[in-house]
Amino acid sequence: MLVLVGMGLWDERDISCKGLELVRRADEVYVEFYTSKLMGTTKDRLEEFLGRKVTEVGRSDLEENCRWLIERAKERDIVILVPGDPAIATTHSALMLEAIKRDVKVRIVHSSSIVNAICGLTGLHNYRFGKSATVSYPYAGKVSKTPVNVIRQNLSIDAHTILFLDLHPKPMTIGEAIEIMEKADNSILDLFGVGIARAGSEEPFVRCDRLRELKKVDFGPPLHILVILAKTLHFMEFECLRYFASAPKELEELVA
Amino acid sequence: MLVLVGMGLWDERDISCKGLELVRRADEVYVEFYTSKLMGTTKDRLEEFLGRKVTEVGRSDLEENCRWLIERAKERDIVILVPGDPAIATTHSALMLEAIKRDVKVRIVHSSSIVNAICGLTGLHNYRFGKSATVSYPYAGKVSKTPVNVIRQNLSIDAHTILFLDLHPKPMTIGEAIEIMEKADNSILDLFGVGIARAGSEEPFVRCDRLRELKKVDFGPPLHILVILAKTLHFMEFECLRYFASAPKELEELVA
């Protein structure tokens, strides 16, 4: 059996009790830090907490060279530890599909993901989020228009947008993400956004303002994530952003 | 301090290790089953696993009469256990805001929520979900048009729609939800959807088909949730739905 166990948002203790039991009973335990990172711990601390030796696997072990992991899971109980929730990154659903096609049983043990944390940290209502997108580093000098297009689509149905920030070669900052997107469409600078740093930690930093202002804010160490607000806000969303994210008073103009 | 601790999706062992530690250290522990339910456990099993006496609070304790809980949290460490993730239901963000306004420190310990589980169980890509909505029981004979309107909005930007099903007075089934929505707009019966029962359990049931077919499927015991598919599917989403959700071959017409 192949068991994908979510490790949650921040440190080694964000894994569920169920996940911990399965790790302790597994024949072999692997971990990947390709789809995301746990900033609040190290591999050593993780191994100590779990009471197990853990082998790190990389991108290609999860993607084009995943066959060896799947073969091992035919005979043995294999756990792969995953930052966040195993269902959020498409890498994991592709791996699950490969395993099921080869008659390997798959189980997921869920955990918290950044998508949940954003609602808690901002007070934005979960049901009002639209599609999400990733802001990538320019490739061969070219900036992807996808994030800006997704923002526009979501604005057309009055929905918020979550923007995941590229992790490779290093975690992108909120300021860098805004600078990249403004190259695709500089009118985005007038939009209101919420920047979030270190979600899931005991010291998250959350700030709401127009993107042209957020660009100048020092959000501190990673990971960072950025939300672009819908055209309108529910009054409770506005109030939460005032209290949780030091939003400027002029944000009130968005309250529907 | 007021600590909202997520209990995850199914049973008492879905809480995180961090959440369990905070429960054990708390001065008082409460639980609510108003915003959702944990179908895989009972209050007795929960108390035994946590090693704590737990007091159940109801809707009004979380909403209009929340002041007493907040007052207690001024002096003592109060944990409120919440099914799923504490950040998903608007009831919790409103409670947090009330507490912060009264200078009570608030902490959230996240957990898995149905939003994550849906991606894992269906293979649908998280970034392609649009706004979500709740299908409510008709009130005074009137059927809300909101779910159908949200589906239309999401289709306009080619996004999937999560439909939460009413829990009160009893958990709504997928069949009931489709019957209620078809009264608002019977053209929805032609759309493809994915019905999911008992997410987070070891025996979830997932089935993809047109709504007119899903309506006849017996999904078994609750909780149920329903996803309406976007206009198009990524090829990997199609493949996952074929393997994970017994989707009919004709679904392939949606592959972009």
Short mmCIF file of C-alpha atoms in Angstrom, two decimals:
data_model
loop_
_atom_site.label_atom_id
_atom_site.label_comp_id
_atom_site.label_asym_id
_atom_site.label_seq_id
_atom_site.Cartn_x
_atom_site.Cartn_y
_atom_site.Cartn_z
CA MET A 1 0.00 0.00 0.00
CA LEU A 2 1.07 3.55 -0.79
CA VAL A 3 0.07 6.00 1.94
CA LEU A 4 0.38 9.73 1.36
CA VAL A 5 0.42 11.49 4.72
CA GLY A 6 0.03 15.26 4.98
CA MET A 7 2.34 17.04 7.42
CA GLY A 8 0.37 20.28 7.57
CA LEU A 9 1.67 23.79 7.50
CA TRP A 10 4.54 24.55 9.74
CA ASP A 11 6.41 22.03 11.94
CA GLU A 12 6.65 18.33 12.78
CA ARG A 13 3.66 18.44 15.16
CA ASP A 14 1.14 19.48 12.48
CA ILE A 15 0.75 15.87 11.31
CA SER A 16 -2.50 14.21 12.44
CA CYS A 17 -2.51 11.53 15.15
CA LYS A 18 -3.74 9.10 12.48
CA GLY A 19 -0.84 10.02 10.21
CA LEU A 20 1.66 9.55 13.03
CA GLU A 21 0.29 6.05 13.77
CA LEU A 22 0.62 5.06 10.11
CA VAL A 23 4.19 6.40 9.96
CA ARG A 24 5.12 4.32 13.01
CA ARG A 25 3.57 1.16 11.54
CA ALA A 26 4.96 1.62 8.00
CA ASP A 27 7.64 -0.58 6.48
CA GLU A 28 9.40 2.41 4.88
CA VAL A 29 8.99 6.15 5.30
CA TYR A 30 9.86 8.78 2.69
CA VAL A 31 9.46 12.56 2.68
CA GLU A 32 9.31 15.10 -0.13
CA PHE A 33 9.99 18.84 0.10
CA TYR A 34 9.51 19.46 -3.61
CA THR A 35 5.84 20.52 -3.72
CA SER A 36 6.23 22.66 -0.60
CA LYS A 37 8.41 23.17 2.49
CA LEU A 38 7.95 22.94 6.25
CA MET A 39 9.74 26.06 7.43
CA GLY A 40 9.26 25.38 11.15
CA THR A 41 11.31 22.19 11.37
CA THR A 42 14.28 20.25 10.02
CA LYS A 43 14.58 16.67 8.76
CA ASP A 44 16.40 15.76 11.99
CA ARG A 45 13.66 17.11 14.22
CA LEU A 46 11.07 15.43 12.05
CA GLU A 47 12.81 12.05 12.40
CA GLU A 48 13.15 12.48 16.14
CA PHE A 49 9.48 13.35 16.57
CA LEU A 50 8.28 10.53 14.33
CA GLY A 51 10.69 8.04 15.85
CA ARG A 52 11.56 6.84 12.34
CA LYS A 53 14.35 7.16 9.82
CA VAL A 54 13.01 9.13 6.86
CA THR A 55 14.43 9.09 3.32
CA GLU A 56 14.04 12.22 1.22
CA VAL A 57 12.84 11.82 -2.38
CA GLY A 58 12.96 14.50 -5.07
CA ARG A 59 10.83 15.71 -7.95
CA SER A 60 11.77 12.99 -10.39
CA ASP A 61 11.02 10.23 -7.84
CA LEU A 62 7.50 11.61 -7.63
CA GLU A 63 7.07 12.22 -11.35
CA GLU A 64 8.83 10.54 -14.30
CA ASN A 65 10.78 8.07 -12.14
CA CYS A 66 7.99 7.19 -9.70
CA ARG A 67 7.86 3.56 -10.80
CA TRP A 68 10.33 2.28 -8.19
CA LEU A 69 8.31 3.71 -5.29
CA ILE A 70 5.13 2.18 -6.70
CA GLU A 71 6.84 -1.19 -7.16
CA ARG A 72 7.98 -1.18 -3.53
CA ALA A 73 4.43 -0.34 -2.42
CA LYS A 74 3.18 -3.57 -4.03
CA GLU A 75 4.83 -5.65 -1.33
CA ARG A 76 5.27 -3.28 1.57
CA ASP A 77 3.52 -0.42 3.36
CA ILE A 78 5.18 2.73 2.10
CA VAL A 79 4.46 6.15 3.59
CA ILE A 80 5.35 9.31 1.72
CA LEU A 81 5.23 12.38 3.95
CA VAL A 82 4.12 15.51 2.14
CA PRO A 83 4.13 19.15 3.33
CA GLY A 84 0.59 20.54 3.59
CA ASP A 85 -2.21 18.30 2.35
CA PRO A 86 -1.42 15.51 -0.15
CA ALA A 87 -4.41 16.38 -2.30
CA ILE A 88 -3.49 19.93 -3.24
CA ALA A 89 -0.46 19.50 -5.53
CA THR A 90 -1.20 17.87 -8.89
CA THR A 91 2.08 15.95 -8.53
CA HIS A 92 0.37 13.78 -5.92
CA SER A 93 -2.81 13.03 -7.83
CA ALA A 94 -0.68 11.96 -10.81
CA LEU A 95 1.35 9.65 -8.53
CA MET A 96 -1.84 8.17 -7.04
CA LEU A 97 -3.22 7.53 -10.52
CA GLU A 98 -0.03 5.71 -11.55
CA ALA A 99 -0.23 3.54 -8.44
CA ILE A 100 -3.91 2.67 -8.91
CA LYS A 101 -3.29 1.78 -12.56
CA ARG A 102 -0.71 -0.72 -11.29
CA ASP A 103 -3.13 -2.21 -8.75
CA VAL A 104 -1.39 -0.67 -5.77
CA LYS A 105 -3.77 0.39 -3.03
CA VAL A 106 -3.51 4.07 -2.16
CA ARG A 107 -4.55 5.85 0.99
CA ILE A 108 -4.45 9.56 1.82
CA VAL A 109 -4.21 10.95 5.33
CA HIS A 110 -5.23 14.56 5.03
CA SER A 111 -3.80 17.53 6.84
CA SER A 112 -4.13 21.27 6.90
CA SER A 113 -3.15 23.22 3.81
CA ILE A 114 -2.43 26.83 3.03
CA VAL A 115 -5.90 27.12 1.49
CA ASN A 116 -7.47 26.66 4.93
CA ALA A 117 -4.93 28.82 6.69
CA ILE A 118 -5.63 31.77 4.42
CA CYS A 119 -9.27 31.91 5.52
CA GLY A 120 -8.31 31.78 9.19
CA LEU A 121 -5.61 34.42 8.93
CA THR A 122 -7.54 36.90 6.81
CA GLY A 123 -11.19 36.29 7.74
CA LEU A 124 -12.00 36.07 4.03
CA HIS A 125 -14.92 33.75 3.39
CA ASN A 126 -13.92 30.42 1.92
CA TYR A 127 -16.93 30.22 -0.43
CA ARG A 128 -15.89 33.47 -2.14
CA PHE A 129 -12.54 32.24 -3.51
CA GLY A 130 -12.29 31.58 -7.24
CA LYS A 131 -9.61 29.79 -9.21
CA SER A 132 -6.01 30.01 -8.03
CA ALA A 133 -2.75 30.38 -9.91
CA THR A 134 1.00 30.23 -9.38
CA VAL A 135 3.32 33.17 -9.98
CA SER A 136 6.45 31.68 -11.54
CA TYR A 137 9.85 33.24 -12.07
CA PRO A 138 10.20 34.54 -15.66
CA TYR A 139 11.44 31.78 -17.96
CA ALA A 140 13.91 32.87 -20.66
CA GLY A 141 12.87 36.46 -19.91
CA LYS A 142 9.19 35.71 -20.51
CA VAL A 143 6.56 36.50 -17.88
CA SER A 144 3.52 34.20 -17.78
CA LYS A 145 0.18 35.98 -18.19
CA THR A 146 -1.73 33.19 -16.39
CA PRO A 147 -1.90 34.78 -12.93
CA VAL A 148 -3.17 38.09 -14.30
CA ASN A 149 -5.71 36.30 -16.50
CA VAL A 150 -6.99 34.25 -13.57
CA ILE A 151 -7.33 37.42 -11.46
CA ARG A 152 -9.41 39.00 -14.25
CA GLN A 153 -11.62 35.91 -14.57
CA ASN A 154 -12.22 35.85 -10.84
CA LEU A 155 -12.98 39.58 -10.76
CA SER A 156 -15.62 38.97 -13.46
CA ILE A 157 -17.53 36.77 -10.99
CA ASP A 158 -16.54 38.82 -7.91
CA ALA A 159 -14.23 36.16 -6.44
CA HIS A 160 -10.97 36.33 -4.51
CA THR A 161 -7.78 34.85 -6.05
CA ILE A 162 -5.09 32.85 -4.23
CA LEU A 163 -1.67 33.21 -5.81
CA PHE A 164 0.87 30.55 -4.90
CA LEU A 165 4.44 31.82 -5.24
CA ASP A 166 7.18 29.84 -6.96
CA LEU A 167 9.46 27.87 -4.64
CA HIS A 168 12.25 27.08 -7.09
CA PRO A 169 15.12 27.91 -7.11
CA LYS A 170 14.12 29.81 -3.93
CA PRO A 171 10.85 30.85 -2.29
CA MET A 172 9.54 33.97 -4.02
CA THR A 173 8.61 37.00 -1.90
CA ILE A 174 5.34 38.91 -2.17
CA GLY A 175 7.23 41.95 -3.47
CA GLU A 176 8.88 39.89 -6.22
CA ALA A 177 5.54 38.36 -7.21
CA ILE A 178 3.91 41.78 -7.60
CA GLU A 179 6.87 43.04 -9.65
CA ILE A 180 6.63 40.05 -11.96
CA MET A 181 2.88 40.40 -12.47
CA GLU A 182 3.05 44.12 -13.08
CA LYS A 183 5.23 43.38 -16.09
CA ALA A 184 2.31 41.44 -17.56
CA ASP A 185 -0.28 44.11 -16.64
CA ASN A 186 0.59 47.12 -14.55
CA SER A 187 -3.05 48.00 -13.87
CA ILE A 188 -3.04 45.29 -11.20
CA LEU A 189 -1.16 47.67 -8.88
CA ASP A 190 -4.48 49.40 -8.09
CA LEU A 191 -6.09 46.19 -6.83
CA PHE A 192 -6.34 45.38 -3.16
CA GLY A 193 -4.45 42.30 -1.98
CA VAL A 194 -3.55 40.50 1.23
CA GLY A 195 -0.01 39.29 1.73
CA ILE A 196 0.56 36.43 4.18
CA ALA A 197 3.91 35.24 5.51
CA ARG A 198 4.62 32.18 7.66
CA ALA A 199 1.07 30.81 7.74
CA GLY A 200 0.67 28.09 10.36
CA SER A 201 3.48 29.46 12.54
CA GLU A 202 2.95 31.22 15.84
CA GLU A 203 4.10 34.45 14.22
CA PRO A 204 2.34 34.85 10.90
CA PHE A 205 2.38 38.30 9.31
CA VAL A 206 -0.69 39.45 7.40
CA ARG A 207 -1.12 42.80 5.66
CA CYS A 208 -3.85 44.12 3.39
CA ASP A 209 -3.39 47.09 1.04
CA ARG A 210 -3.30 48.01 -2.63
CA LEU A 211 -0.64 46.00 -4.46
CA ARG A 212 1.41 49.15 -5.12
CA GLU A 213 1.75 49.53 -1.32
CA LEU A 214 2.13 45.83 -0.48
CA LYS A 215 5.07 45.71 -2.87
CA LYS A 216 7.05 47.87 -0.44
CA VAL A 217 6.20 45.93 2.74
CA ASP A 218 8.87 43.70 4.27
CA PHE A 219 7.07 40.44 5.03
CA GLY A 220 10.16 38.79 6.53
CA PRO A 221 11.18 35.14 6.11
CA PRO A 222 9.26 32.72 3.80
CA LEU A 223 6.90 31.17 2.86
CA HIS A 224 4.82 33.97 1.35
CA ILE A 225 1.45 33.82 -0.36
CA LEU A 226 -0.73 36.52 -1.89
CA VAL A 227 -4.50 36.93 -2.20
CA ILE A 228 -6.09 39.38 -4.62
CA LEU A 229 -9.43 40.61 -3.33
CA ALA A 230 -12.70 40.32 -5.23
CA LYS A 231 -14.53 43.42 -6.49
CA THR A 232 -16.64 43.54 -3.36
CA LEU A 233 -16.26 42.46 0.25
CA HIS A 234 -18.77 41.11 2.73
CA PHE A 235 -18.92 43.50 5.69
CA MET A 236 -17.51 40.81 8.00
CA GLU A 237 -14.58 40.27 5.62
CA PHE A 238 -13.83 43.99 5.74
CA GLU A 239 -13.97 44.04 9.53
CA CYS A 240 -11.65 41.03 9.80
CA LEU A 241 -9.16 42.58 7.37
CA ARG A 242 -9.14 45.76 9.48
CA TYR A 243 -8.37 43.78 12.64
CA PHE A 244 -6.29 40.87 11.31
CA ALA A 245 -4.43 42.56 8.44
CA SER A 246 -4.19 46.29 9.28
CA ALA A 247 -6.21 47.12 6.16
CA PRO A 248 -6.50 50.85 5.32
CA LYS A 249 -9.86 52.53 5.99
CA GLU A 250 -10.38 53.16 2.26
CA LEU A 251 -10.90 49.41 1.82
CA GLU A 252 -14.43 50.12 3.05
CA GLU A 253 -15.31 51.28 -0.48
CA LEU A 254 -15.38 47.58 -1.49
CA VAL A 255 -18.07 46.61 1.04
CA ALA A 256 -21.15 45.54 -0.94
CA MET B 1 -6.57 32.71 25.20
CA LEU B 2 -9.18 31.27 22.86
CA VAL B 3 -7.82 28.35 20.82
CA LEU B 4 -9.83 26.95 17.92
CA VAL B 5 -8.60 23.45 17.18
CA GLY B 6 -9.63 21.62 14.01
CA MET B 7 -10.55 17.96 14.39
CA GLY B 8 -10.32 17.10 10.71
CA LEU B 9 -12.66 15.01 8.65
CA TRP B 10 -13.71 11.75 10.12
CA ASP B 11 -12.78 10.47 13.59
CA GLU B 12 -11.02 11.40 16.84
CA ARG B 13 -7.55 10.65 15.42
CA ASP B 14 -7.72 13.28 12.66
CA ILE B 15 -6.72 16.05 15.09
CA SER B 16 -3.09 17.17 14.73
CA CYS B 17 -0.46 16.29 17.33
CA LYS B 18 -0.19 20.02 18.06
CA GLY B 19 -3.95 20.26 18.59
CA LEU B 20 -3.90 17.26 20.94
CA GLU B 21 -1.14 18.85 23.06
CA LEU B 22 -3.09 22.09 23.37
CA VAL B 23 -6.26 20.19 24.35
CA ARG B 24 -4.34 18.38 27.08
CA ARG B 25 -2.86 21.62 28.43
CA ALA B 26 -6.09 23.66 28.23
CA ASP B 27 -8.03 24.85 31.27
CA GLU B 28 -11.38 24.04 29.64
CA VAL B 29 -12.29 22.12 26.49
CA TYR B 30 -15.47 22.63 24.44
CA VAL B 31 -16.66 21.03 21.22
CA GLU B 32 -19.18 22.12 18.60
CA PHE B 33 -20.97 19.94 16.06
CA TYR B 34 -23.05 22.75 14.61
CA THR B 35 -20.90 23.78 11.62
CA SER B 36 -20.18 20.17 10.70
CA LYS B 37 -20.14 16.63 12.12
CA LEU B 38 -17.53 13.94 12.75
CA MET B 39 -19.36 10.85 11.52
CA GLY B 40 -16.58 8.40 12.44
CA THR B 41 -16.66 8.91 16.21
CA THR B 42 -18.81 9.71 19.23
CA LYS B 43 -18.37 12.26 22.01
CA ASP B 44 -17.45 9.40 24.39
CA ARG B 45 -14.70 8.10 22.11
CA LEU B 46 -13.48 11.62 21.55
CA GLU B 47 -13.21 12.22 25.31
CA GLU B 48 -11.44 8.93 25.84
CA PHE B 49 -8.90 9.62 23.09
CA LEU B 50 -8.25 13.19 24.22
CA GLY B 51 -8.12 12.21 27.89
CA ARG B 52 -10.31 15.19 28.71
CA LYS B 53 -13.89 15.97 29.62
CA VAL B 54 -15.41 17.93 26.75
CA THR B 55 -18.48 20.19 26.95
CA GLU B 56 -20.64 20.56 23.86
CA VAL B 57 -21.71 24.06 22.83
CA GLY B 58 -24.40 24.89 20.29
CA ARG B 59 -25.04 27.43 17.56
CA SER B 60 -26.08 30.28 19.83
CA ASP B 61 -22.97 29.85 22.05
CA LEU B 62 -20.88 30.42 18.95
CA GLU B 63 -22.97 33.25 17.54
CA GLU B 64 -25.30 35.67 19.35
CA ASN B 65 -24.46 34.34 22.84
CA CYS B 66 -20.72 33.90 22.37
CA ARG B 67 -19.85 36.54 24.97
CA TRP B 68 -19.59 34.07 27.90
CA LEU B 69 -17.01 31.92 26.10
CA ILE B 70 -14.97 35.00 25.21
CA GLU B 71 -15.16 36.26 28.81
CA ARG B 72 -13.86 32.92 30.10
CA ALA B 73 -11.01 33.06 27.58
CA LYS B 74 -9.80 36.34 29.14
CA GLU B 75 -8.58 34.51 32.22
CA ARG B 76 -8.13 30.93 31.13
CA ASP B 77 -6.96 28.85 28.16
CA ILE B 78 -10.12 27.76 26.42
CA VAL B 79 -10.05 25.25 23.56
CA ILE B 80 -13.02 24.91 21.22
CA LEU B 81 -12.82 21.76 19.11
CA VAL B 82 -14.30 22.16 15.67
CA PRO B 83 -15.04 19.53 13.01
CA GLY B 84 -12.90 20.03 9.89
CA ASP B 85 -10.75 23.17 9.81
CA PRO B 86 -11.67 26.15 12.03
CA ALA B 87 -11.14 28.62 9.21
CA ILE B 88 -13.71 27.34 6.75
CA ALA B 89 -17.03 28.18 8.44
CA THR B 90 -17.84 31.90 8.69
CA THR B 91 -19.22 31.22 12.19
CA HIS B 92 -15.64 30.83 13.40
CA SER B 93 -14.19 33.95 11.79
CA ALA B 94 -17.02 35.96 13.34
CA LEU B 95 -16.24 34.44 16.75
CA MET B 96 -12.52 35.20 16.36
CA LEU B 97 -13.31 38.80 15.44
CA GLU B 98 -15.50 39.21 18.55
CA ALA B 99 -12.69 37.84 20.71
CA ILE B 100 -10.00 40.07 19.19
CA LYS B 101 -12.21 43.14 19.60
CA ARG B 102 -12.36 42.28 23.31
CA ASP B 103 -8.57 41.91 23.55
CA VAL B 104 -8.65 38.15 23.86
CA LYS B 105 -5.77 36.41 22.15
CA VAL B 106 -6.90 33.91 19.52
CA ARG B 107 -5.02 30.98 18.08
CA ILE B 108 -6.06 28.55 15.36
CA VAL B 109 -4.72 25.02 15.03
CA HIS B 110 -5.57 23.96 11.51
CA SER B 111 -6.69 20.59 10.31
CA SER B 112 -7.91 18.93 7.16
CA SER B 113 -11.16 20.08 5.64
CA ILE B 114 -13.53 18.73 3.05
CA VAL B 115 -12.06 21.17 0.53
CA ASN B 116 -8.75 19.25 0.61
CA ALA B 117 -10.39 15.86 0.68
CA ILE B 118 -12.36 16.57 -2.48
CA CYS B 119 -9.17 17.04 -4.49
CA GLY B 120 -7.67 13.81 -3.18
CA LEU B 121 -10.78 11.73 -3.74
CA THR B 122 -11.60 13.02 -7.21
CA GLY B 123 -8.22 13.98 -8.70
CA LEU B 124 -9.71 17.35 -9.64
CA HIS B 125 -7.10 20.08 -9.61
CA ASN B 126 -7.36 22.42 -6.67
CA TYR B 127 -6.50 25.53 -8.69
CA ARG B 128 -9.52 24.97 -10.98
CA PHE B 129 -12.21 25.32 -8.29
CA GLY B 130 -14.30 28.49 -8.31
CA LYS B 131 -16.68 29.84 -5.69
CA SER B 132 -18.63 27.41 -3.56
CA ALA B 133 -22.21 27.47 -2.29
CA THR B 134 -24.52 25.65 0.10
CA VAL B 135 -27.67 23.83 -1.00
CA SER B 136 -30.23 24.53 1.73
CA TYR B 137 -33.56 22.89 2.38
CA PRO B 138 -36.41 24.98 0.89
CA TYR B 139 -37.56 27.62 3.37
CA ALA B 140 -41.32 28.30 3.43
CA GLY B 141 -41.55 26.41 0.12
CA LYS B 142 -38.98 28.69 -1.52
CA VAL B 143 -35.87 27.25 -3.20
CA SER B 144 -32.74 29.45 -3.12
CA LYS B 145 -31.31 30.26 -6.54
CA THR B 146 -27.81 30.88 -5.11
CA PRO B 147 -26.28 27.45 -5.84
CA VAL B 148 -27.48 27.49 -9.46
CA ASN B 149 -26.25 31.06 -9.91
CA VAL B 150 -22.82 30.20 -8.50
CA ILE B 151 -22.59 27.17 -10.81
CA ARG B 152 -23.35 29.46 -13.80
CA GLN B 153 -20.75 32.01 -12.67
CA ASN B 154 -18.12 29.32 -12.30
CA LEU B 155 -18.98 27.81 -15.69
CA SER B 156 -18.43 31.26 -17.22
CA ILE B 157 -14.77 31.08 -16.14
CA ASP B 158 -14.48 27.30 -16.63
CA ALA B 159 -14.24 26.48 -12.91
CA HIS B 160 -15.52 23.59 -10.79
CA THR B 161 -18.11 24.27 -8.06
CA ILE B 162 -18.20 22.72 -4.59
CA LEU B 163 -21.70 22.47 -3.17
CA PHE B 164 -21.94 22.00 0.59
CA LEU B 165 -25.18 20.27 1.57
CA ASP B 166 -27.37 21.48 4.43
CA LEU B 167 -26.87 19.66 7.75
CA HIS B 168 -29.99 20.89 9.56
CA PRO B 169 -32.37 19.39 10.55
CA LYS B 170 -30.56 16.38 9.06
CA PRO B 171 -27.66 15.87 6.62
CA MET B 172 -28.95 16.30 3.06
CA THR B 173 -28.23 13.57 0.52
CA ILE B 174 -26.81 14.16 -2.95
CA GLY B 175 -30.10 13.02 -4.50
CA GLU B 176 -32.06 15.52 -2.41
CA ALA B 177 -29.66 18.33 -3.32
CA ILE B 178 -30.06 17.68 -7.04
CA GLU B 179 -33.87 17.56 -6.70
CA ILE B 180 -33.88 20.89 -4.87
CA MET B 181 -31.62 22.58 -7.44
CA GLU B 182 -33.56 21.26 -10.41
CA LYS B 183 -36.59 23.14 -9.08
CA ALA B 184 -34.60 26.35 -9.52
CA ASP B 185 -33.24 25.39 -12.97
CA ASN B 186 -33.83 21.96 -14.47
CA SER B 187 -31.17 22.45 -17.15
CA ILE B 188 -28.57 21.60 -14.50
CA LEU B 189 -29.48 17.92 -14.90
CA ASP B 190 -27.34 17.77 -18.05
CA LEU B 191 -24.21 18.92 -16.23
CA PHE B 192 -21.57 16.49 -15.05
CA GLY B 193 -21.01 16.25 -11.30
CA VAL B 194 -19.10 14.20 -8.77
CA GLY B 195 -20.86 12.98 -5.66
CA ILE B 196 -18.74 12.15 -2.61
CA ALA B 197 -19.89 10.35 0.52
CA ARG B 198 -17.96 9.81 3.77
CA ALA B 199 -14.83 11.75 2.78
CA GLY B 200 -11.99 11.09 5.19
CA SER B 201 -13.23 7.61 6.12
CA GLU B 202 -11.62 4.37 5.01
CA GLU B 203 -14.65 3.72 2.81
CA PRO B 204 -15.48 6.86 0.90
CA PHE B 205 -17.79 6.51 -2.11
CA VAL B 206 -17.16 8.69 -5.15
CA ARG B 207 -19.16 8.66 -8.37
CA CYS B 208 -19.04 10.91 -11.43
CA ASP B 209 -21.90 11.21 -13.94
CA ARG B 210 -24.48 13.65 -15.28
CA LEU B 211 -26.63 15.00 -12.46
CA ARG B 212 -29.72 13.24 -13.89
CA GLU B 213 -27.89 9.92 -13.30
CA LEU B 214 -26.21 10.84 -10.00
CA LYS B 215 -29.68 11.65 -8.62
CA LYS B 216 -30.52 7.92 -8.75
CA VAL B 217 -27.29 6.67 -7.12
CA ASP B 218 -27.45 5.44 -3.53
CA PHE B 219 -24.44 7.07 -1.85
CA GLY B 220 -25.14 5.43 1.53
CA PRO B 221 -24.70 7.08 4.94
CA PRO B 222 -23.71 10.78 5.31
CA LEU B 223 -21.97 13.20 4.99
CA HIS B 224 -22.46 13.89 1.30
CA ILE B 225 -21.00 16.64 -0.85
CA LEU B 226 -21.38 17.44 -4.54
CA VAL B 227 -19.03 18.95 -7.11
CA ILE B 228 -20.27 20.36 -10.42
CA LEU B 229 -17.59 20.06 -13.09
CA ALA B 230 -16.24 22.98 -15.11
CA LYS B 231 -16.90 23.23 -18.85
CA THR B 232 -13.61 21.52 -19.61
CA LEU B 233 -11.34 19.02 -17.89
CA HIS B 234 -7.60 18.66 -17.83
CA PHE B 235 -6.72 15.25 -19.27
CA MET B 236 -5.34 14.12 -15.90
CA GLU B 237 -8.58 15.12 -14.19
CA PHE B 238 -10.50 13.00 -16.70
CA GLU B 239 -8.24 10.02 -16.12
CA CYS B 240 -8.53 10.32 -12.34
CA LEU B 241 -12.34 10.54 -12.55
CA ARG B 242 -12.40 7.39 -14.69
CA TYR B 243 -10.33 5.49 -12.10
CA PHE B 244 -11.43 7.11 -8.84
CA ALA B 245 -15.09 7.86 -9.60
CA SER B 246 -16.23 5.35 -12.27
CA ALA B 247 -16.92 8.23 -14.66
CA PRO B 248 -18.64 7.28 -17.94
CA LYS B 249 -16.53 7.27 -21.08
CA GLU B 250 -18.56 10.13 -22.59
CA LEU B 251 -16.97 12.44 -19.99
CA GLU B 252 -14.01 12.51 -22.36
CA GLU B 253 -15.89 15.11 -24.45
CA LEU B 254 -14.99 17.65 -21.73
CA VAL B 255 -11.22 17.17 -22.08
CA ALA B 256 -9.77 20.43 -23.37
#
